[in-house]
Amino acid sequence: MAHRIGYFVGSLSSTSINRTLANALIKLAPDTLEFTEIPIDGLPLYSQDYDADYPPEGRALKEAIDASDGILFVSPEYNRSIPGPLKNAIDWGSRPWGTNSFARKPTGIIGASPGGIGTAVMQSSMRSVLSFLDAPQLNAPEAYINFDPDAYGEDGEVKDERTAGFLRHYMDEYAAFVQRVLDANAQGHIGDDDPESRK
Ligand code: FNR
């Protein structure tokens, strides 16, 4: 059965290398996954003042997460952390209080940088955020992509077979992880009837 994957690109740049990476991952993913981007560029800056009456942009974001079987984050690292627009989107999805849309969603985190550590510190920050939000994360393989522009074509084809093999393996493992979490979720959970457990 196909699984619906909502993906976030954590960059607003028109020349984003992480968007190139996202396009490559979609091309290399197993055909059991269907991808829909969850856009982050139209969101106001989150404030708790919105909780009483979530605006359409916030509701659309939550509906897109709710409609996804799994979530994939493809993001740059900004100043050794999560780019502001992506963190803002996550904050929107996590609220209003008691309606955290990320709870129990299988997630993957991957990112590219021209630098050697390939978004490792951003990914570490993301793991902390997603753990707090009760979102299971693919732990291995880790994917810290030191972006080589010559390895990618314009519409996301990967020209370098070693890179393609690594990214294909990542997406195969991500697909298997999504299936495992969905299977576990289907078993039910202690506290399923208790909204306090989904804070
Ligand atoms: C960066 N960049 C960067 N790179 C990195 O490896 N670690 C970092 O902490 C940062 N910090 C950072 C902050 C800001 C504000 C900018 C604009 C850039 C460089 C970054 O990896 C590079 O610009 C990528 O091209 C950004 O990804 P996208 O937007 O091309 O997908």
Tab-separated table of C-alpha atoms and ligand atoms in Angstrom:
chain	number	residue	atom	x	y	z
A	1	MET	CA	0.000	0.000	0.000
A	2	ALA	CA	1.302	3.465	-0.874
A	3	HIS	CA	2.144	5.797	1.970
A	4	ARG	CA	1.612	9.535	1.762
A	5	ILE	CA	4.724	11.455	2.745
A	6	GLY	CA	4.492	15.164	3.495
A	7	TYR	CA	7.852	16.783	3.050
A	8	PHE	CA	9.238	20.082	4.313
A	9	VAL	CA	12.045	21.947	2.564
A	10	GLY	CA	13.589	24.128	5.253
A	11	SER	CA	14.868	26.773	2.833
A	12	LEU	CA	13.077	29.680	1.155
A	13	SER	CA	15.961	30.233	-1.256
A	14	SER	CA	15.124	30.209	-4.975
A	15	THR	CA	18.410	28.363	-5.565
A	16	SER	CA	18.098	25.961	-2.632
A	17	ILE	CA	20.431	22.978	-2.694
A	18	ASN	CA	18.084	21.311	-0.232
A	19	ARG	CA	15.239	21.582	-2.740
A	20	THR	CA	17.520	19.894	-5.269
A	21	LEU	CA	18.199	17.201	-2.672
A	22	ALA	CA	14.459	16.795	-1.980
A	23	ASN	CA	13.770	16.353	-5.710
A	24	ALA	CA	16.537	13.760	-5.899
A	25	LEU	CA	15.186	11.851	-2.903
A	26	ILE	CA	11.695	11.761	-4.403
A	27	LYS	CA	13.081	10.357	-7.648
A	28	LEU	CA	15.087	7.676	-5.838
A	29	ALA	CA	12.425	6.684	-3.297
A	30	PRO	CA	10.595	3.366	-3.585
A	31	ASP	CA	7.269	3.647	-5.390
A	32	THR	CA	5.432	2.723	-2.186
A	33	LEU	CA	5.846	6.390	-1.193
A	34	GLU	CA	3.869	9.347	-2.604
A	35	PHE	CA	5.192	12.827	-1.875
A	36	THR	CA	3.429	16.125	-1.250
A	37	GLU	CA	5.316	19.239	-0.221
A	38	ILE	CA	4.065	21.018	2.893
A	39	PRO	CA	4.895	24.654	2.148
A	40	ILE	CA	6.257	26.908	4.877
A	41	ASP	CA	6.617	30.220	3.055
A	42	GLY	CA	3.122	31.666	3.594
A	43	LEU	CA	2.953	31.217	7.347
A	44	PRO	CA	2.822	34.215	9.667
A	45	LEU	CA	5.224	34.142	12.594
A	46	TYR	CA	3.554	31.931	15.184
A	47	SER	CA	2.115	33.517	18.312
A	48	GLN	CA	0.034	31.940	21.035
A	49	ASP	CA	-2.493	34.674	20.329
A	50	TYR	CA	-3.512	32.667	17.244
A	51	ASP	CA	-4.498	29.598	19.271
A	52	ALA	CA	-8.018	30.820	19.976
A	53	ASP	CA	-8.711	31.154	16.226
A	54	TYR	CA	-6.097	29.486	14.018
A	55	PRO	CA	-5.744	31.322	10.667
A	56	PRO	CA	-6.264	29.435	7.363
A	57	GLU	CA	-2.487	29.103	6.801
A	58	GLY	CA	-2.040	27.408	10.172
A	59	ARG	CA	-5.038	25.145	9.658
A	60	ALA	CA	-3.837	24.157	6.163
A	61	LEU	CA	-0.445	23.216	7.584
A	62	LYS	CA	-1.966	21.058	10.308
A	63	GLU	CA	-4.343	19.404	7.840
A	64	ALA	CA	-1.404	18.593	5.540
A	65	ILE	CA	0.502	16.978	8.417
A	66	ASP	CA	-2.600	15.124	9.600
A	67	ALA	CA	-3.152	13.785	6.047
A	68	SER	CA	0.418	12.438	5.873
A	69	ASP	CA	1.443	8.936	6.928
A	70	GLY	CA	5.008	10.143	7.392
A	71	ILE	CA	6.982	13.373	7.381
A	72	LEU	CA	10.362	14.071	5.771
A	73	PHE	CA	12.415	17.154	6.643
A	74	VAL	CA	15.001	18.233	4.073
A	75	SER	CA	16.712	21.271	5.490
A	76	PRO	CA	19.800	23.432	5.600
A	77	GLU	CA	21.609	24.266	8.803
A	78	TYR	CA	21.501	27.964	9.734
A	79	ASN	CA	23.981	29.123	12.346
A	80	ARG	CA	24.307	25.593	13.690
A	81	SER	CA	20.566	25.138	14.116
A	82	ILE	CA	17.151	24.869	12.444
A	83	PRO	CA	16.327	27.667	9.935
A	84	GLY	CA	13.751	30.067	11.377
A	85	PRO	CA	11.040	29.451	8.751
A	86	LEU	CA	11.142	25.701	9.382
A	87	LYS	CA	11.083	26.057	13.167
A	88	ASN	CA	8.160	28.469	12.768
A	89	ALA	CA	6.272	25.852	10.711
A	90	ILE	CA	6.963	23.181	13.324
A	91	ASP	CA	5.671	25.504	16.056
A	92	TRP	CA	2.474	26.047	14.032
A	93	GLY	CA	2.020	22.286	13.613
A	94	SER	CA	2.562	21.620	17.305
A	95	ARG	CA	-0.278	23.840	18.506
A	96	PRO	CA	-2.942	24.775	19.640
A	97	TRP	CA	-2.084	23.041	22.888
A	98	GLY	CA	-3.415	19.476	22.953
A	99	THR	CA	-3.517	19.122	19.149
A	100	ASN	CA	0.142	18.459	18.316
A	101	SER	CA	-0.001	17.243	14.703
A	102	PHE	CA	3.428	15.600	14.865
A	103	ALA	CA	2.550	13.134	17.635
A	104	ARG	CA	3.448	9.576	16.544
A	105	LYS	CA	4.204	10.614	12.945
A	106	PRO	CA	7.205	8.742	11.590
A	107	THR	CA	9.807	11.326	10.580
A	108	GLY	CA	13.068	11.475	8.679
A	109	ILE	CA	15.629	14.292	8.831
A	110	ILE	CA	18.155	14.916	6.086
A	111	GLY	CA	19.981	17.979	4.857
A	112	ALA	CA	22.704	19.292	2.591
A	113	SER	CA	25.370	21.908	3.067
A	114	PRO	CA	28.366	23.025	1.032
A	115	GLY	CA	30.327	22.536	4.266
A	116	GLY	CA	31.844	19.339	5.582
A	117	ILE	CA	29.511	18.554	8.469
A	118	GLY	CA	26.466	18.450	6.161
A	119	THR	CA	23.795	19.866	8.560
A	120	ALA	CA	24.727	17.544	11.440
A	121	VAL	CA	24.104	20.204	14.099
A	122	MET	CA	20.735	21.204	12.616
A	123	GLN	CA	19.743	17.535	12.611
A	124	SER	CA	20.728	17.192	16.237
A	125	SER	CA	18.530	20.217	17.102
A	126	MET	CA	15.676	18.701	15.102
A	127	ARG	CA	15.926	15.439	17.030
A	128	SER	CA	15.486	17.300	20.273
A	129	VAL	CA	12.442	19.203	18.947
A	130	LEU	CA	10.823	16.124	17.409
A	131	SER	CA	11.431	14.063	20.529
A	132	PHE	CA	9.593	16.657	22.585
A	133	LEU	CA	6.771	16.480	20.008
A	134	ASP	CA	6.572	12.676	20.383
A	135	ALA	CA	7.509	12.104	16.730
A	136	PRO	CA	9.428	8.861	16.121
A	137	GLN	CA	12.556	9.464	14.028
A	138	LEU	CA	14.558	7.270	11.680
A	139	ASN	CA	17.782	6.872	13.659
A	140	ALA	CA	19.905	5.099	11.098
A	141	PRO	CA	21.171	5.644	8.510
A	142	GLU	CA	22.104	9.226	9.285
A	143	ALA	CA	22.452	11.413	6.196
A	144	TYR	CA	24.742	14.433	6.382
A	145	ILE	CA	25.066	15.507	2.765
A	146	ASN	CA	28.130	17.507	1.751
A	147	PHE	CA	26.534	18.898	-1.410
A	148	ASP	CA	28.458	18.499	-4.648
A	149	PRO	CA	26.618	20.542	-7.313
A	150	ASP	CA	28.186	18.475	-10.102
A	151	ALA	CA	26.483	15.337	-8.793
A	152	TYR	CA	22.932	16.618	-9.447
A	153	GLY	CA	21.069	17.446	-12.651
A	154	GLU	CA	18.535	20.275	-12.967
A	155	ASP	CA	15.408	18.279	-12.238
A	156	GLY	CA	16.846	16.214	-9.428
A	157	GLU	CA	18.515	13.334	-11.237
A	158	VAL	CA	21.660	12.192	-9.461
A	159	LYS	CA	24.561	11.810	-11.846
A	160	ASP	CA	27.005	10.281	-9.392
A	161	GLU	CA	26.141	6.593	-8.793
A	162	ARG	CA	27.734	6.442	-5.344
A	163	THR	CA	25.588	9.386	-4.152
A	164	ALA	CA	22.499	7.911	-5.815
A	165	GLY	CA	23.122	4.579	-4.093
A	166	PHE	CA	23.420	6.239	-0.687
A	167	LEU	CA	20.265	8.339	-1.128
A	168	ARG	CA	18.323	5.342	-2.469
A	169	HIS	CA	19.367	3.330	0.576
A	170	TYR	CA	18.277	6.189	2.866
A	171	MET	CA	14.821	6.290	1.267
A	172	ASP	CA	14.461	2.488	1.358
A	173	GLU	CA	15.242	2.563	5.082
A	174	TYR	CA	12.892	5.517	5.598
A	175	ALA	CA	10.052	3.650	3.828
A	176	ALA	CA	10.609	0.580	6.007
A	177	PHE	CA	10.680	2.772	9.140
A	178	VAL	CA	7.395	4.489	8.191
A	179	GLN	CA	5.789	1.065	7.794
A	180	ARG	CA	7.117	-0.102	11.179
A	181	VAL	CA	5.783	2.969	13.001
A	182	LEU	CA	2.387	2.748	11.285
A	183	ASP	CA	2.196	-0.924	12.264
A	184	ALA	CA	3.061	-0.048	15.859
A	185	ASN	CA	0.546	2.818	15.914
A	186	ALA	CA	-2.150	0.441	14.682
A	187	GLN	CA	-1.617	-1.663	17.819
A	188	GLY	CA	-2.970	1.206	19.929
A	189	HIS	CA	-1.352	2.969	22.859
A	190	ILE	CA	-1.732	3.436	26.545
A	191	GLY	CA	-3.600	6.683	27.025
A	192	ASP	CA	-5.174	6.768	23.554
A	193	ASP	CA	-8.420	8.041	25.049
A	194	ASP	CA	-6.657	10.641	27.117
A	195	PRO	CA	-6.083	13.960	25.337
A	196	GLU	CA	-3.560	14.856	28.063
A	197	SER	CA	-1.263	12.194	26.618
A	198	ARG	CA	-1.013	14.067	23.276
A	199	LYS	CA	0.223	17.385	24.607
B	1	FNR	C1	24.361	29.296	6.348
B	1	FNR	N1	25.136	28.206	5.961
B	1	FNR	C2	25.550	27.286	6.913
B	1	FNR	N2	26.098	26.077	6.541
B	1	FNR	C3	26.411	25.166	7.482
B	1	FNR	O1	26.893	24.088	7.131
B	1	FNR	N3	26.236	25.417	8.815
B	1	FNR	C4	25.711	26.589	9.255
B	1	FNR	O2	25.544	26.778	10.443
B	1	FNR	C5	25.347	27.566	8.283
B	1	FNR	N4	24.779	28.751	8.657
B	1	FNR	C6	24.192	29.557	7.728
B	1	FNR	C7	23.412	30.641	8.130
B	1	FNR	C8	22.763	31.411	7.191
B	1	FNR	C9	21.862	32.528	7.649
B	1	FNR	C10	22.925	31.138	5.820
B	1	FNR	C11	22.218	31.983	4.774
B	1	FNR	C12	23.719	30.101	5.408
B	1	FNR	C13	25.425	27.959	4.542
B	1	FNR	C14	24.334	27.097	3.949
B	1	FNR	O3	24.646	25.732	4.176
B	1	FNR	C15	24.220	27.337	2.444
B	1	FNR	O4	23.885	28.689	2.210
B	1	FNR	C16	23.197	26.419	1.803
B	1	FNR	O5	23.185	26.633	0.413
B	1	FNR	C17	21.798	26.678	2.377
B	1	FNR	O6	20.908	25.715	1.910
B	1	FNR	P1	19.859	26.049	0.761
B	1	FNR	O7	19.113	27.297	1.137
B	1	FNR	O8	20.682	26.294	-0.526
B	1	FNR	O9	19.004	24.839	0.633
